[in-house]
Tab-separated table of C-alpha atoms and ligand atoms in Angstrom:
chain	number	residue	atom	x	y	z
A	257	MET	CA	14.051	119.599	62.994
A	258	ASN	CA	13.801	123.384	62.821
A	259	ALA	CA	12.056	123.855	66.180
A	260	PRO	CA	10.142	127.130	66.683
A	261	TYR	CA	10.775	127.150	70.465
A	262	ASP	CA	13.849	126.669	72.614
A	263	ALA	CA	11.695	124.905	75.238
A	264	VAL	CA	8.214	123.569	75.690
A	265	VAL	CA	7.004	123.343	79.308
A	266	VAL	CA	4.286	120.860	80.270
A	267	GLY	CA	2.173	122.129	83.189
A	268	ALA	CA	1.416	125.688	84.384
A	269	GLY	CA	1.840	125.315	88.126
A	270	PHE	CA	4.528	127.106	90.149
A	271	ALA	CA	7.278	124.807	88.830
A	272	GLY	CA	6.412	125.136	85.144
A	273	ILE	CA	5.862	128.888	85.306
A	274	THR	CA	9.096	129.460	87.267
A	275	ALA	CA	11.080	127.383	84.753
A	276	ALA	CA	9.507	129.210	81.798
A	277	ARG	CA	10.015	132.634	83.362
A	278	ASP	CA	13.693	131.880	84.130
A	279	LEU	CA	14.265	130.771	80.544
A	280	VAL	CA	12.557	133.872	79.133
A	281	ASP	CA	14.782	135.955	81.460
A	282	ARG	CA	17.731	134.299	79.691
A	283	GLY	CA	16.397	135.244	76.262
A	284	ARG	CA	14.915	131.847	75.386
A	285	SER	CA	11.659	131.268	73.492
A	286	VAL	CA	9.227	129.172	75.508
A	287	VAL	CA	5.645	127.901	75.291
A	288	ILE	CA	3.725	126.330	78.187
A	289	LEU	CA	1.102	123.645	77.540
A	290	GLU	CA	-1.426	123.288	80.362
A	291	ALA	CA	-4.081	120.565	80.353
A	292	GLY	CA	-6.527	122.456	82.573
A	293	SER	CA	-8.541	125.578	81.893
A	294	ARG	CA	-6.606	127.686	84.414
A	295	ILE	CA	-3.014	128.145	85.587
A	296	GLY	CA	-1.858	127.463	89.145
A	297	GLY	CA	-2.353	123.688	89.397
A	298	ARG	CA	-2.403	122.705	93.055
A	299	THR	CA	-2.778	126.334	94.115
A	300	TYR	CA	-6.396	127.221	93.486
A	301	ALA	CA	-8.381	130.110	95.000
A	302	ARG	CA	-12.030	130.645	94.077
A	303	PRO	CA	-15.319	131.746	95.717
A	304	PHE	CA	-16.722	129.318	98.297
A	305	ALA	CA	-19.539	127.299	96.643
A	306	GLY	CA	-22.775	129.282	96.927
A	307	ARG	CA	-21.064	132.157	98.791
A	308	GLU	CA	-19.709	134.713	96.322
A	309	ASP	CA	-18.651	136.896	99.281
A	310	LEU	CA	-16.121	134.278	100.527
A	311	ARG	CA	-12.907	133.343	98.749
A	312	VAL	CA	-11.116	130.128	99.714
A	313	GLU	CA	-7.848	128.455	98.823
A	314	LEU	CA	-8.553	124.838	97.984
A	315	GLY	CA	-4.891	123.911	97.528
A	316	GLY	CA	-1.559	125.430	98.583
A	317	SER	CA	-1.653	128.655	100.557
A	318	TRP	CA	0.695	128.959	103.588
A	319	ILE	CA	4.313	130.075	103.203
A	320	ASN	CA	7.141	131.506	105.317
A	321	ARG	CA	9.393	134.133	103.724
A	322	ASP	CA	12.103	133.795	106.393
A	323	LEU	CA	12.525	130.045	105.917
A	324	GLN	CA	11.760	129.840	102.191
A	325	PRO	CA	14.250	131.920	100.175
A	326	GLY	CA	12.840	130.957	96.765
A	327	ILE	CA	9.354	132.273	97.388
A	328	ARG	CA	10.759	135.308	99.242
A	329	ARG	CA	12.716	136.322	96.131
A	330	GLU	CA	9.601	136.035	93.963
A	331	ILE	CA	7.486	138.048	96.396
A	332	GLU	CA	10.110	140.797	96.532
A	333	ARG	CA	10.616	140.857	92.764
A	334	TYR	CA	6.901	141.242	92.028
A	335	GLY	CA	5.851	143.258	95.109
A	336	ILE	CA	3.197	140.779	96.276
A	337	ALA	CA	1.076	141.520	99.386
A	338	LEU	CA	0.900	138.931	102.165
A	339	THR	CA	-1.169	138.530	105.295
A	340	GLU	CA	0.033	136.925	108.537
A	341	ASP	CA	-2.147	134.562	110.609
A	342	ALA	CA	-2.675	135.343	114.283
A	343	PRO	CA	-1.566	132.456	116.539
A	344	PRO	CA	-4.279	129.978	117.635
A	345	GLY	CA	-6.413	131.139	120.551
A	346	SER	CA	-7.203	127.590	121.730
A	347	ALA	CA	-6.129	124.029	121.061
A	348	ALA	CA	-7.792	120.603	121.136
A	349	PHE	CA	-5.981	117.270	120.842
A	350	LEU	CA	-7.460	113.830	120.231
A	351	THR	CA	-4.840	111.333	121.352
A	352	ASP	CA	-5.236	107.797	122.712
A	353	GLY	CA	-8.998	108.217	122.152
A	354	ILE	CA	-9.315	111.138	124.604
A	355	LEU	CA	-10.104	114.773	123.824
A	356	ARG	CA	-7.553	116.973	125.627
A	357	SER	CA	-6.357	120.546	125.851
A	358	PHE	CA	-2.718	119.368	126.187
A	359	PRO	CA	-1.464	116.784	123.655
A	360	VAL	CA	-0.439	114.037	126.112
A	361	PRO	CA	-1.219	113.146	129.739
A	362	VAL	CA	1.281	114.248	132.399
A	363	GLY	CA	2.577	110.672	132.692
A	364	GLU	CA	3.768	110.828	129.063
A	365	LEU	CA	5.639	114.153	129.254
A	366	GLY	CA	8.946	112.290	129.291
A	367	ASP	CA	7.888	110.312	126.199
A	368	LEU	CA	6.982	113.555	124.460
A	369	GLU	CA	10.373	115.027	125.280
A	370	ARG	CA	12.191	111.942	123.963
A	371	ALA	CA	10.108	111.899	120.767
A	372	VAL	CA	10.816	115.573	120.090
A	373	GLY	CA	14.535	115.078	120.821
A	374	HIS	CA	14.745	111.990	118.573
A	375	LEU	CA	13.159	113.858	115.671
A	376	ARG	CA	15.318	116.940	116.197
A	377	ASP	CA	18.507	114.840	116.371
A	378	ALA	CA	17.625	113.002	113.156
A	379	SER	CA	16.857	116.321	111.430
A	380	LYS	CA	20.285	117.652	112.399
A	381	ARG	CA	21.841	115.056	110.107
A	382	ILE	CA	20.255	116.933	107.194
A	383	ALA	CA	21.789	120.142	105.834
A	384	PRO	CA	18.800	122.223	104.658
A	385	SER	CA	20.825	124.043	102.005
A	386	GLN	CA	22.019	120.869	100.254
A	387	ARG	CA	20.296	118.437	97.927
A	388	LEU	CA	18.710	115.620	99.901
A	389	SER	CA	19.856	112.930	97.482
A	390	SER	CA	23.494	114.029	97.912
A	391	GLN	CA	23.431	113.469	101.691
A	392	PRO	CA	24.098	110.152	103.462
A	393	ILE	CA	20.560	109.814	104.857
A	394	ARG	CA	19.192	106.736	103.141
A	395	ASP	CA	18.839	105.052	106.557
A	396	LEU	CA	16.135	107.646	107.437
A	397	ASP	CA	13.938	106.333	104.609
A	398	VAL	CA	12.037	104.088	107.063
A	399	SER	CA	8.495	103.848	108.412
A	400	VAL	CA	7.284	105.907	111.381
A	401	ASP	CA	7.092	102.768	113.511
A	402	GLU	CA	10.659	101.776	112.660
A	403	PHE	CA	11.822	105.306	113.434
A	404	ILE	CA	10.249	105.409	116.894
A	405	ALA	CA	10.740	101.735	117.813
A	406	PRO	CA	13.761	102.408	120.092
A	407	LEU	CA	11.741	104.948	122.114
A	408	ASP	CA	8.921	102.734	123.437
A	409	LEU	CA	6.481	105.689	123.461
A	410	GLY	CA	3.148	105.833	125.286
A	411	PRO	CA	-0.068	105.700	123.211
A	412	ALA	CA	-0.928	109.418	123.352
A	413	THR	CA	2.585	110.434	122.244
A	414	CYS	CA	2.417	107.904	119.409
A	415	ASP	CA	-0.932	109.326	118.319
A	416	LEU	CA	0.444	112.860	118.433
A	417	LEU	CA	3.273	111.851	116.105
A	418	TYR	CA	0.979	109.820	113.832
A	419	ALA	CA	-1.476	112.737	113.611
A	420	THR	CA	1.252	115.235	112.736
A	421	VAL	CA	2.636	112.894	110.071
A	422	ALA	CA	-0.870	112.263	108.678
A	423	TRP	CA	-1.600	116.013	108.602
A	424	TYR	CA	1.680	116.685	106.790
A	425	THR	CA	1.423	113.791	104.335
A	426	GLY	CA	-2.307	113.271	103.785
A	427	ALA	CA	-1.664	109.551	104.105
A	428	ASP	CA	-1.879	106.690	106.582
A	429	PRO	CA	1.054	107.536	108.887
A	430	ARG	CA	1.968	103.859	109.227
A	431	GLU	CA	2.593	103.560	105.495
A	432	VAL	CA	4.852	106.518	104.735
A	433	SER	CA	8.582	107.127	104.758
A	434	MET	CA	9.874	109.335	107.572
A	435	LEU	CA	12.559	110.841	105.327
A	436	GLY	CA	10.407	113.720	104.071
A	437	PHE	CA	9.053	114.464	107.544
A	438	ILE	CA	12.549	114.549	109.048
A	439	ALA	CA	13.810	116.704	106.158
A	440	GLN	CA	10.879	119.032	106.748
A	441	THR	CA	11.886	119.308	110.395
A	442	ALA	CA	15.352	120.361	109.201
A	443	GLY	CA	13.670	122.997	107.017
A	444	PHE	CA	11.942	124.382	110.109
A	445	GLY	CA	15.365	125.136	111.612
A	446	HIS	CA	15.587	121.583	113.070
A	447	SER	CA	12.515	122.303	115.174
A	448	PRO	CA	9.649	119.753	115.318
A	449	TYR	CA	7.471	122.611	116.584
A	450	GLY	CA	7.767	124.197	113.134
A	451	PHE	CA	4.899	121.967	111.994
A	452	PHE	CA	2.599	123.965	114.280
A	453	GLY	CA	3.836	127.521	114.015
A	454	ALA	CA	6.154	128.103	111.065
A	455	LEU	CA	3.866	128.503	108.058
A	456	THR	CA	1.721	131.505	108.922
A	457	GLU	CA	1.878	133.788	105.889
A	458	ARG	CA	-0.602	133.770	103.008
A	459	PHE	CA	-1.010	135.670	99.731
A	460	VAL	CA	-3.658	138.375	99.768
A	461	GLY	CA	-6.050	137.190	97.041
A	462	GLY	CA	-4.422	133.751	96.780
A	463	ALA	CA	-1.158	132.347	95.448
A	464	GLY	CA	-2.412	133.020	91.926
A	465	THR	CA	-1.672	136.734	92.384
A	466	LEU	CA	2.041	135.922	92.220
A	467	LEU	CA	1.664	133.571	89.256
A	468	ASP	CA	-0.390	136.142	87.316
A	469	ARG	CA	2.352	138.707	87.870
A	470	MET	CA	5.057	136.263	86.694
A	471	VAL	CA	3.078	135.427	83.556
A	472	ASP	CA	2.142	139.034	82.733
A	473	GLN	CA	5.523	140.655	83.307
A	474	SER	CA	7.414	138.065	81.261
A	475	ARG	CA	4.591	137.805	78.684
A	476	LEU	CA	4.688	134.020	78.957
A	477	GLU	CA	2.917	132.157	76.159
A	478	ILE	CA	0.505	129.687	77.750
A	479	ARG	CA	-1.868	127.407	75.873
A	480	LEU	CA	-4.648	126.245	78.200
A	481	SER	CA	-6.670	123.059	77.593
A	482	HIS	CA	-3.628	121.432	75.941
A	483	HIS	CA	-3.466	117.988	77.549
A	484	VAL	CA	-0.119	116.417	76.713
A	485	ALA	CA	-0.350	112.729	75.795
A	486	ARG	CA	3.007	111.947	74.171
A	487	ILE	CA	6.551	113.320	74.236
A	488	GLU	CA	8.878	112.192	71.446
A	489	GLN	CA	12.513	113.156	71.136
A	490	ASN	CA	15.369	112.567	68.706
A	491	VAL	CA	18.831	114.067	68.263
A	492	ASP	CA	17.391	117.338	66.887
A	493	GLY	CA	14.599	118.136	69.290
A	494	VAL	CA	11.349	117.245	71.020
A	495	THR	CA	7.802	116.890	69.691
A	496	VAL	CA	5.047	117.191	72.277
A	497	ARG	CA	1.623	115.889	71.232
A	498	THR	CA	-1.697	116.605	72.911
A	499	CYS	CA	-4.674	114.282	73.368
A	500	ASP	CA	-6.580	116.102	70.627
A	501	GLY	CA	-3.854	115.711	68.013
A	502	GLN	CA	-2.036	119.065	68.233
A	503	SER	CA	1.751	119.133	68.384
A	504	VAL	CA	4.523	121.549	69.341
A	505	GLN	CA	8.204	121.227	68.502
A	506	ALA	CA	11.050	122.591	70.594
A	507	ARG	CA	14.741	122.022	71.208
A	508	SER	CA	14.059	120.877	74.797
A	509	CYS	CA	11.211	120.071	77.152
A	510	VAL	CA	10.426	120.606	80.850
A	511	VAL	CA	7.854	118.150	82.179
A	512	ALA	CA	6.292	119.940	85.172
A	513	ALA	CA	3.086	117.917	85.597
A	514	PRO	CA	2.508	116.113	88.939
A	515	THR	CA	4.520	112.880	89.095
A	516	ASN	CA	1.267	111.050	89.874
A	517	VAL	CA	0.078	111.554	86.301
A	518	LEU	CA	3.331	111.021	84.386
A	519	ARG	CA	2.539	107.347	83.885
A	520	ARG	CA	-0.260	108.491	81.544
A	521	ILE	CA	2.151	110.317	79.217
A	522	ASP	CA	3.715	108.190	76.517
A	523	PHE	CA	7.462	108.923	76.260
A	524	ALA	CA	9.336	107.892	73.117
A	525	PRO	CA	11.963	106.654	73.643
A	526	GLY	CA	10.736	105.303	76.988
A	527	LEU	CA	11.923	106.677	80.327
A	528	SER	CA	14.744	105.025	82.269
A	529	ALA	CA	13.837	101.778	84.004
A	530	ASP	CA	14.122	103.487	87.411
A	531	LYS	CA	11.702	106.253	86.499
A	532	GLN	CA	9.236	103.773	85.020
A	533	LYS	CA	9.370	101.660	88.172
A	534	PHE	CA	8.706	104.597	90.535
A	535	LEU	CA	5.991	106.137	88.374
A	536	ALA	CA	4.168	102.826	87.990
A	537	GLU	CA	4.217	102.288	91.768
A	538	ASN	CA	2.620	105.667	92.401
A	539	HIS	CA	2.534	106.874	96.017
A	540	GLN	CA	0.532	107.474	99.191
A	541	GLY	CA	-0.340	111.197	99.170
A	542	ARG	CA	-4.138	111.406	99.002
A	543	ALA	CA	-5.133	114.298	101.235
A	544	TYR	CA	-8.389	116.205	101.528
A	545	LYS	CA	-8.794	119.783	102.653
A	546	PRO	CA	-12.408	120.791	103.282
A	547	SER	CA	-13.155	124.488	103.803
A	548	MET	CA	-16.112	124.930	106.122
A	549	VAL	CA	-18.236	127.745	107.542
A	550	VAL	CA	-18.587	126.899	111.243
A	551	ARG	CA	-20.353	128.287	114.335
A	552	ASN	CA	-19.903	127.494	118.034
A	553	VAL	CA	-16.170	126.838	118.132
A	554	PRO	CA	-13.636	128.515	120.435
A	555	PRO	CA	-11.791	131.604	119.163
A	556	ARG	CA	-9.080	130.917	116.557
A	557	PRO	CA	-9.225	127.147	117.064
A	558	PHE	CA	-6.497	124.620	116.298
A	559	ALA	CA	-7.124	120.881	116.571
A	560	LEU	CA	-4.830	117.902	115.995
A	561	GLY	CA	-5.333	114.192	116.545
A	562	MET	CA	-6.115	110.798	115.122
A	563	GLY	CA	-9.682	111.771	114.269
A	564	THR	CA	-11.409	111.582	110.907
A	565	LEU	CA	-9.707	114.911	110.231
A	566	GLN	CA	-6.173	114.946	111.588
A	567	ALA	CA	-6.001	118.746	111.853
A	568	ILE	CA	-8.288	121.766	111.810
A	569	CYS	CA	-7.193	125.394	111.724
A	570	LEU	CA	-8.651	128.828	111.157
A	571	GLY	CA	-9.089	130.102	107.604
A	572	TYR	CA	-10.521	133.437	108.674
A	573	GLU	CA	-13.111	134.939	110.968
A	574	LEU	CA	-16.432	136.248	109.647
A	575	THR	CA	-18.299	139.261	110.990
A	576	ASP	CA	-21.402	137.304	112.123
A	577	GLY	CA	-19.490	135.270	114.748
A	578	SER	CA	-18.956	132.262	112.482
A	579	CYS	CA	-15.608	131.458	110.859
A	580	VAL	CA	-14.112	129.593	107.932
A	581	LEU	CA	-12.095	126.607	109.115
A	582	MET	CA	-9.757	124.419	107.086
A	583	GLY	CA	-9.712	120.699	107.771
A	584	PHE	CA	-6.887	118.331	106.818
A	585	GLY	CA	-7.105	114.594	106.525
A	586	GLY	CA	-5.763	111.730	104.472
A	587	GLU	CA	-7.832	109.130	102.620
A	588	GLY	CA	-5.538	106.422	103.963
A	589	ALA	CA	-5.958	107.549	107.593
A	590	ALA	CA	-9.786	107.859	107.614
A	591	ARG	CA	-12.496	107.962	104.943
A	592	LEU	CA	-14.402	111.224	104.485
A	593	ASP	CA	-16.269	112.919	101.655
A	594	PRO	CA	-14.962	116.485	102.135
A	595	THR	CA	-17.980	117.943	100.307
A	596	ASP	CA	-20.573	116.153	102.502
A	597	GLN	CA	-21.746	118.641	105.144
A	598	GLY	CA	-23.021	115.955	107.539
A	599	GLN	CA	-19.812	113.918	107.392
A	600	VAL	CA	-17.645	117.006	107.825
A	601	GLU	CA	-19.746	118.205	110.781
A	602	ALA	CA	-19.389	114.808	112.474
A	603	ALA	CA	-15.612	115.013	111.924
A	604	VAL	CA	-15.399	118.536	113.394
A	605	ARG	CA	-17.499	117.473	116.410
A	606	GLU	CA	-14.864	114.864	117.311
A	607	TYR	CA	-12.863	117.918	118.457
A	608	TYR	CA	-15.623	120.501	119.073
A	609	PRO	CA	-18.808	118.684	120.203
A	610	ASP	CA	-20.991	121.826	119.958
A	611	ALA	CA	-19.761	122.897	116.529
A	612	GLU	CA	-22.299	123.599	113.815
A	613	VAL	CA	-21.049	123.298	110.234
A	614	LEU	CA	-23.147	125.602	108.042
A	615	ALA	CA	-21.535	124.913	104.649
A	616	VAL	CA	-18.606	122.988	103.154
A	617	ASP	CA	-16.551	123.197	99.991
A	618	ALA	CA	-13.494	121.343	98.683
A	619	HIS	CA	-11.705	120.348	95.509
A	620	ASP	CA	-11.249	116.598	95.170
A	621	TRP	CA	-7.587	116.437	94.153
A	622	ASN	CA	-7.627	112.645	94.388
A	623	ALA	CA	-10.449	112.228	91.867
A	624	ASP	CA	-9.167	114.963	89.519
A	625	PRO	CA	-7.338	113.142	86.675
A	626	LEU	CA	-4.856	116.031	86.229
A	627	PHE	CA	-3.513	115.402	89.761
A	628	ASP	CA	-4.621	111.928	90.921
A	629	GLY	CA	-3.646	112.721	94.516
A	630	THR	CA	-2.204	115.676	96.326
A	631	TYR	CA	1.582	115.732	96.683
A	632	ARG	CA	4.102	112.936	96.388
A	633	ILE	CA	4.426	110.989	99.637
A	634	ASP	CA	6.679	107.953	99.416
A	635	ARG	CA	6.443	104.603	101.065
A	636	PRO	CA	9.359	103.553	103.303
A	637	GLY	CA	12.358	102.794	101.109
A	638	GLN	CA	11.024	104.811	98.109
A	639	ALA	CA	11.881	108.412	98.998
A	640	TYR	CA	15.642	108.607	98.593
A	641	ASP	CA	15.962	106.697	95.313
A	642	PHE	CA	12.946	108.433	93.788
A	643	LEU	CA	14.664	111.817	94.071
A	644	ARG	CA	17.814	110.541	92.421
A	645	ALA	CA	15.930	108.868	89.577
A	646	MET	CA	13.512	111.705	88.775
A	647	ASN	CA	16.105	114.485	88.831
A	648	GLU	CA	18.094	112.796	86.052
A	649	PRO	CA	17.252	114.339	82.653
A	650	GLU	CA	16.270	112.101	79.743
A	651	ASP	CA	18.460	113.606	77.032
A	652	ARG	CA	16.479	116.755	75.967
A	653	VAL	CA	13.738	116.302	78.549
A	654	VAL	CA	14.070	117.494	82.173
A	655	PHE	CA	11.592	117.028	84.994
A	656	ALA	CA	10.277	119.612	87.437
A	657	GLY	CA	7.616	119.938	90.101
A	658	THR	CA	7.360	119.937	93.829
A	659	ASP	CA	6.979	116.155	93.907
A	660	LEU	CA	10.566	115.640	92.824
A	661	ASP	CA	12.167	118.699	94.411
A	662	ASP	CA	15.414	117.533	95.950
A	663	SER	CA	15.235	119.881	98.967
A	664	VAL	CA	13.746	120.058	102.432
A	665	TRP	CA	10.820	122.029	100.894
A	666	ARG	CA	9.690	119.208	98.648
A	667	ILE	CA	5.861	119.078	98.349
A	668	TRP	CA	5.432	122.808	99.164
A	669	ILE	CA	5.136	125.809	96.830
A	670	GLU	CA	8.766	126.545	97.732
A	671	GLY	CA	9.717	123.104	96.406
A	672	ALA	CA	7.931	123.804	93.129
A	673	VAL	CA	9.814	127.108	92.739
A	674	ASN	CA	13.153	125.406	93.560
A	675	SER	CA	12.609	122.685	91.026
A	676	GLY	CA	11.532	125.224	88.396
A	677	HIS	CA	14.873	127.030	88.785
A	678	ARG	CA	16.707	123.748	88.556
A	679	ALA	CA	14.835	122.697	85.429
A	680	ALA	CA	15.682	126.026	83.751
A	681	ASP	CA	19.359	125.415	84.568
A	682	GLY	CA	19.076	121.914	83.105
A	683	VAL	CA	17.506	123.245	79.901
A	684	SER	CA	20.209	125.913	79.612
A	685	VAL	CA	22.831	123.148	79.652
A	686	ILE	CA	20.950	121.214	76.954
A	687	LEU	CA	20.561	124.311	74.747
A	688	GLY	CA	24.210	125.222	75.199
A	689	ARG	CA	25.454	121.816	74.029
B	963	FAD	C1	-4.849	120.484	99.468
B	963	FAD	C2	-3.462	121.045	99.321
B	963	FAD	C3	-2.954	121.903	100.294
B	963	FAD	C4	-1.663	122.429	100.165
B	963	FAD	N1	-1.203	123.326	101.098
B	963	FAD	C5	-0.006	123.944	100.893
B	963	FAD	C6	0.393	125.046	101.706
B	963	FAD	O1	-0.340	125.485	102.603
B	963	FAD	N2	1.610	125.622	101.454
B	963	FAD	C7	2.416	125.206	100.427
B	963	FAD	O2	3.504	125.768	100.250
B	963	FAD	N3	2.044	124.178	99.627
B	963	FAD	C8	0.844	123.564	99.813
B	963	FAD	N4	0.417	122.599	98.955
B	963	FAD	C9	1.343	122.141	97.913
B	963	FAD	C10	1.463	123.123	96.739
B	963	FAD	O3	0.189	123.509	96.315
B	963	FAD	C11	2.211	122.414	95.619
B	963	FAD	O4	3.464	122.012	96.131
B	963	FAD	C12	2.498	123.272	94.394
B	963	FAD	O5	1.409	124.073	94.054
B	963	FAD	C13	2.855	122.325	93.255
B	963	FAD	O6	3.275	123.043	92.129
B	963	FAD	P1	3.793	122.256	90.846
B	963	FAD	O7	4.062	123.257	89.807
B	963	FAD	O8	4.865	121.309	91.237
B	963	FAD	O9	2.567	121.321	90.406
B	963	FAD	P2	1.091	121.725	90.015
B	963	FAD	O10	0.673	122.964	90.677
B	963	FAD	O11	0.253	120.516	90.234
B	963	FAD	O12	1.171	122.012	88.445
B	963	FAD	C14	1.189	120.961	87.510
B	963	FAD	C15	0.286	121.339	86.338
B	963	FAD	O13	0.376	120.304	85.355
B	963	FAD	C16	-0.890	120.193	84.737
B	963	FAD	N5	-0.960	118.915	84.033
B	963	FAD	C17	-1.210	117.689	84.554
B	963	FAD	N6	-1.163	116.762	83.565
B	963	FAD	C18	-0.880	117.431	82.419
B	963	FAD	C19	-0.717	117.001	81.066
B	963	FAD	N7	-0.779	115.714	80.688
B	963	FAD	N8	-0.494	117.963	80.102
B	963	FAD	C20	-0.384	119.279	80.448
B	963	FAD	N9	-0.536	119.720	81.724
B	963	FAD	C21	-0.761	118.800	82.701
B	963	FAD	C22	-1.857	120.350	85.891
B	963	FAD	O14	-3.156	120.705	85.443
B	963	FAD	C23	-1.183	121.452	86.724
B	963	FAD	O15	-1.670	122.725	86.380
B	963	FAD	C24	-0.872	122.071	99.047
B	963	FAD	C25	-1.389	121.231	98.060
B	963	FAD	C26	-2.672	120.728	98.183
B	963	FAD	C27	-3.207	119.826	97.094
């Protein structure tokens, strides 16, 4: 095979674009095939439906340059402008069925302290700078209930933990592995409070401003609306075929599509038995993130609890006294149509009884066939082995994407950038053989 490209990259999200850009930096010829009609994948900023004056981020948006070195380097390289959120001006908690201004009743303060200490201690077993799958932490790949069983926590403290896990995972907190949550705590400097206050920076104009700069400056070749259906490889190279019969040949391939959808790509020869098993099982991450224009809420609100939405925070304030709020919930934790104004208003009123929701907008990541869910959230016992299996190349094919990032920043933009670098390194080894 006389392949025209050194590498073909499948998927134009942060992982695929980082991998392609790194390879172009090293003098390699690369083409990116993207199934959708835009780049950016799970980062997606566009005008609020029916309100051209408002711009909302329907996917990934918050970052922290101090804690996330990968994204910091990109921001510095391309001179990207950021904005910093002001801290919340008020808080509401829905725990043990009661609406409160402090997360637990006074009688459970000791439980809260023990829960925080238990999580912090577990996180200290994880070195944030090292690959997760190289650390002896398999025993942390357990359910939330198993993790907290020795603590005998009161109901409000349990709900606080469940709500934080549900907010982070977009899943039923009783069905997910604690490994990612504990690793995330390590990423926050071993501080469980990081979930509430660490990610406060956002891109002016959306995360796409950075991606556009990466694509433009490296003149990356991207073919939109190229939905990859089959990846064939032999000793000479890789042939990638799209659903509509087009094909591209290259000496190597980076598969940077969400792991949720990899089971719909036909690999020849087939993937390892481990990969096939994990991809067939799929996972629990099915979050929704409604953006909503709201009146009659306290200034800069923040809400957390086991409500229909497990968290609500400020998007930005508007000049007429209303504001744009972001809601977070998981399909597995409570059912909600994030585009139904009445349902969303009822969910917001669980925290703010006087709130008036004037408009809602959301992208349904779970129904979108290019994503089929939000980010990879494993069941207990799945997380550790998944990382090992998916980070193994299949001869000339390597895998990338936040879902399989082997770091404490898995599932975030930072994780996508990390795994893009790693995939470029993997391809460089293949091309150098
Ligand atoms: C609602 C929501 C909120 C989030 N909030 C945050 C946040 O605040 N901060 C943060 O850091 N992260 C957040 N994230 C996570 C962050 O957006 C992701 O981690 C990151 O964008 C993933 O990048 P990726 O390149 O791994 O995958 P993606 O961005 O999903 O890119 C994969 C690409 O592959 C394409 N594709 C799929 N199938 C095929 C195929 N067969 N052929 C070709 N192309 C294909 C897709 O269209 C997509 O463009 C959020 C995500 C969601 C969904």
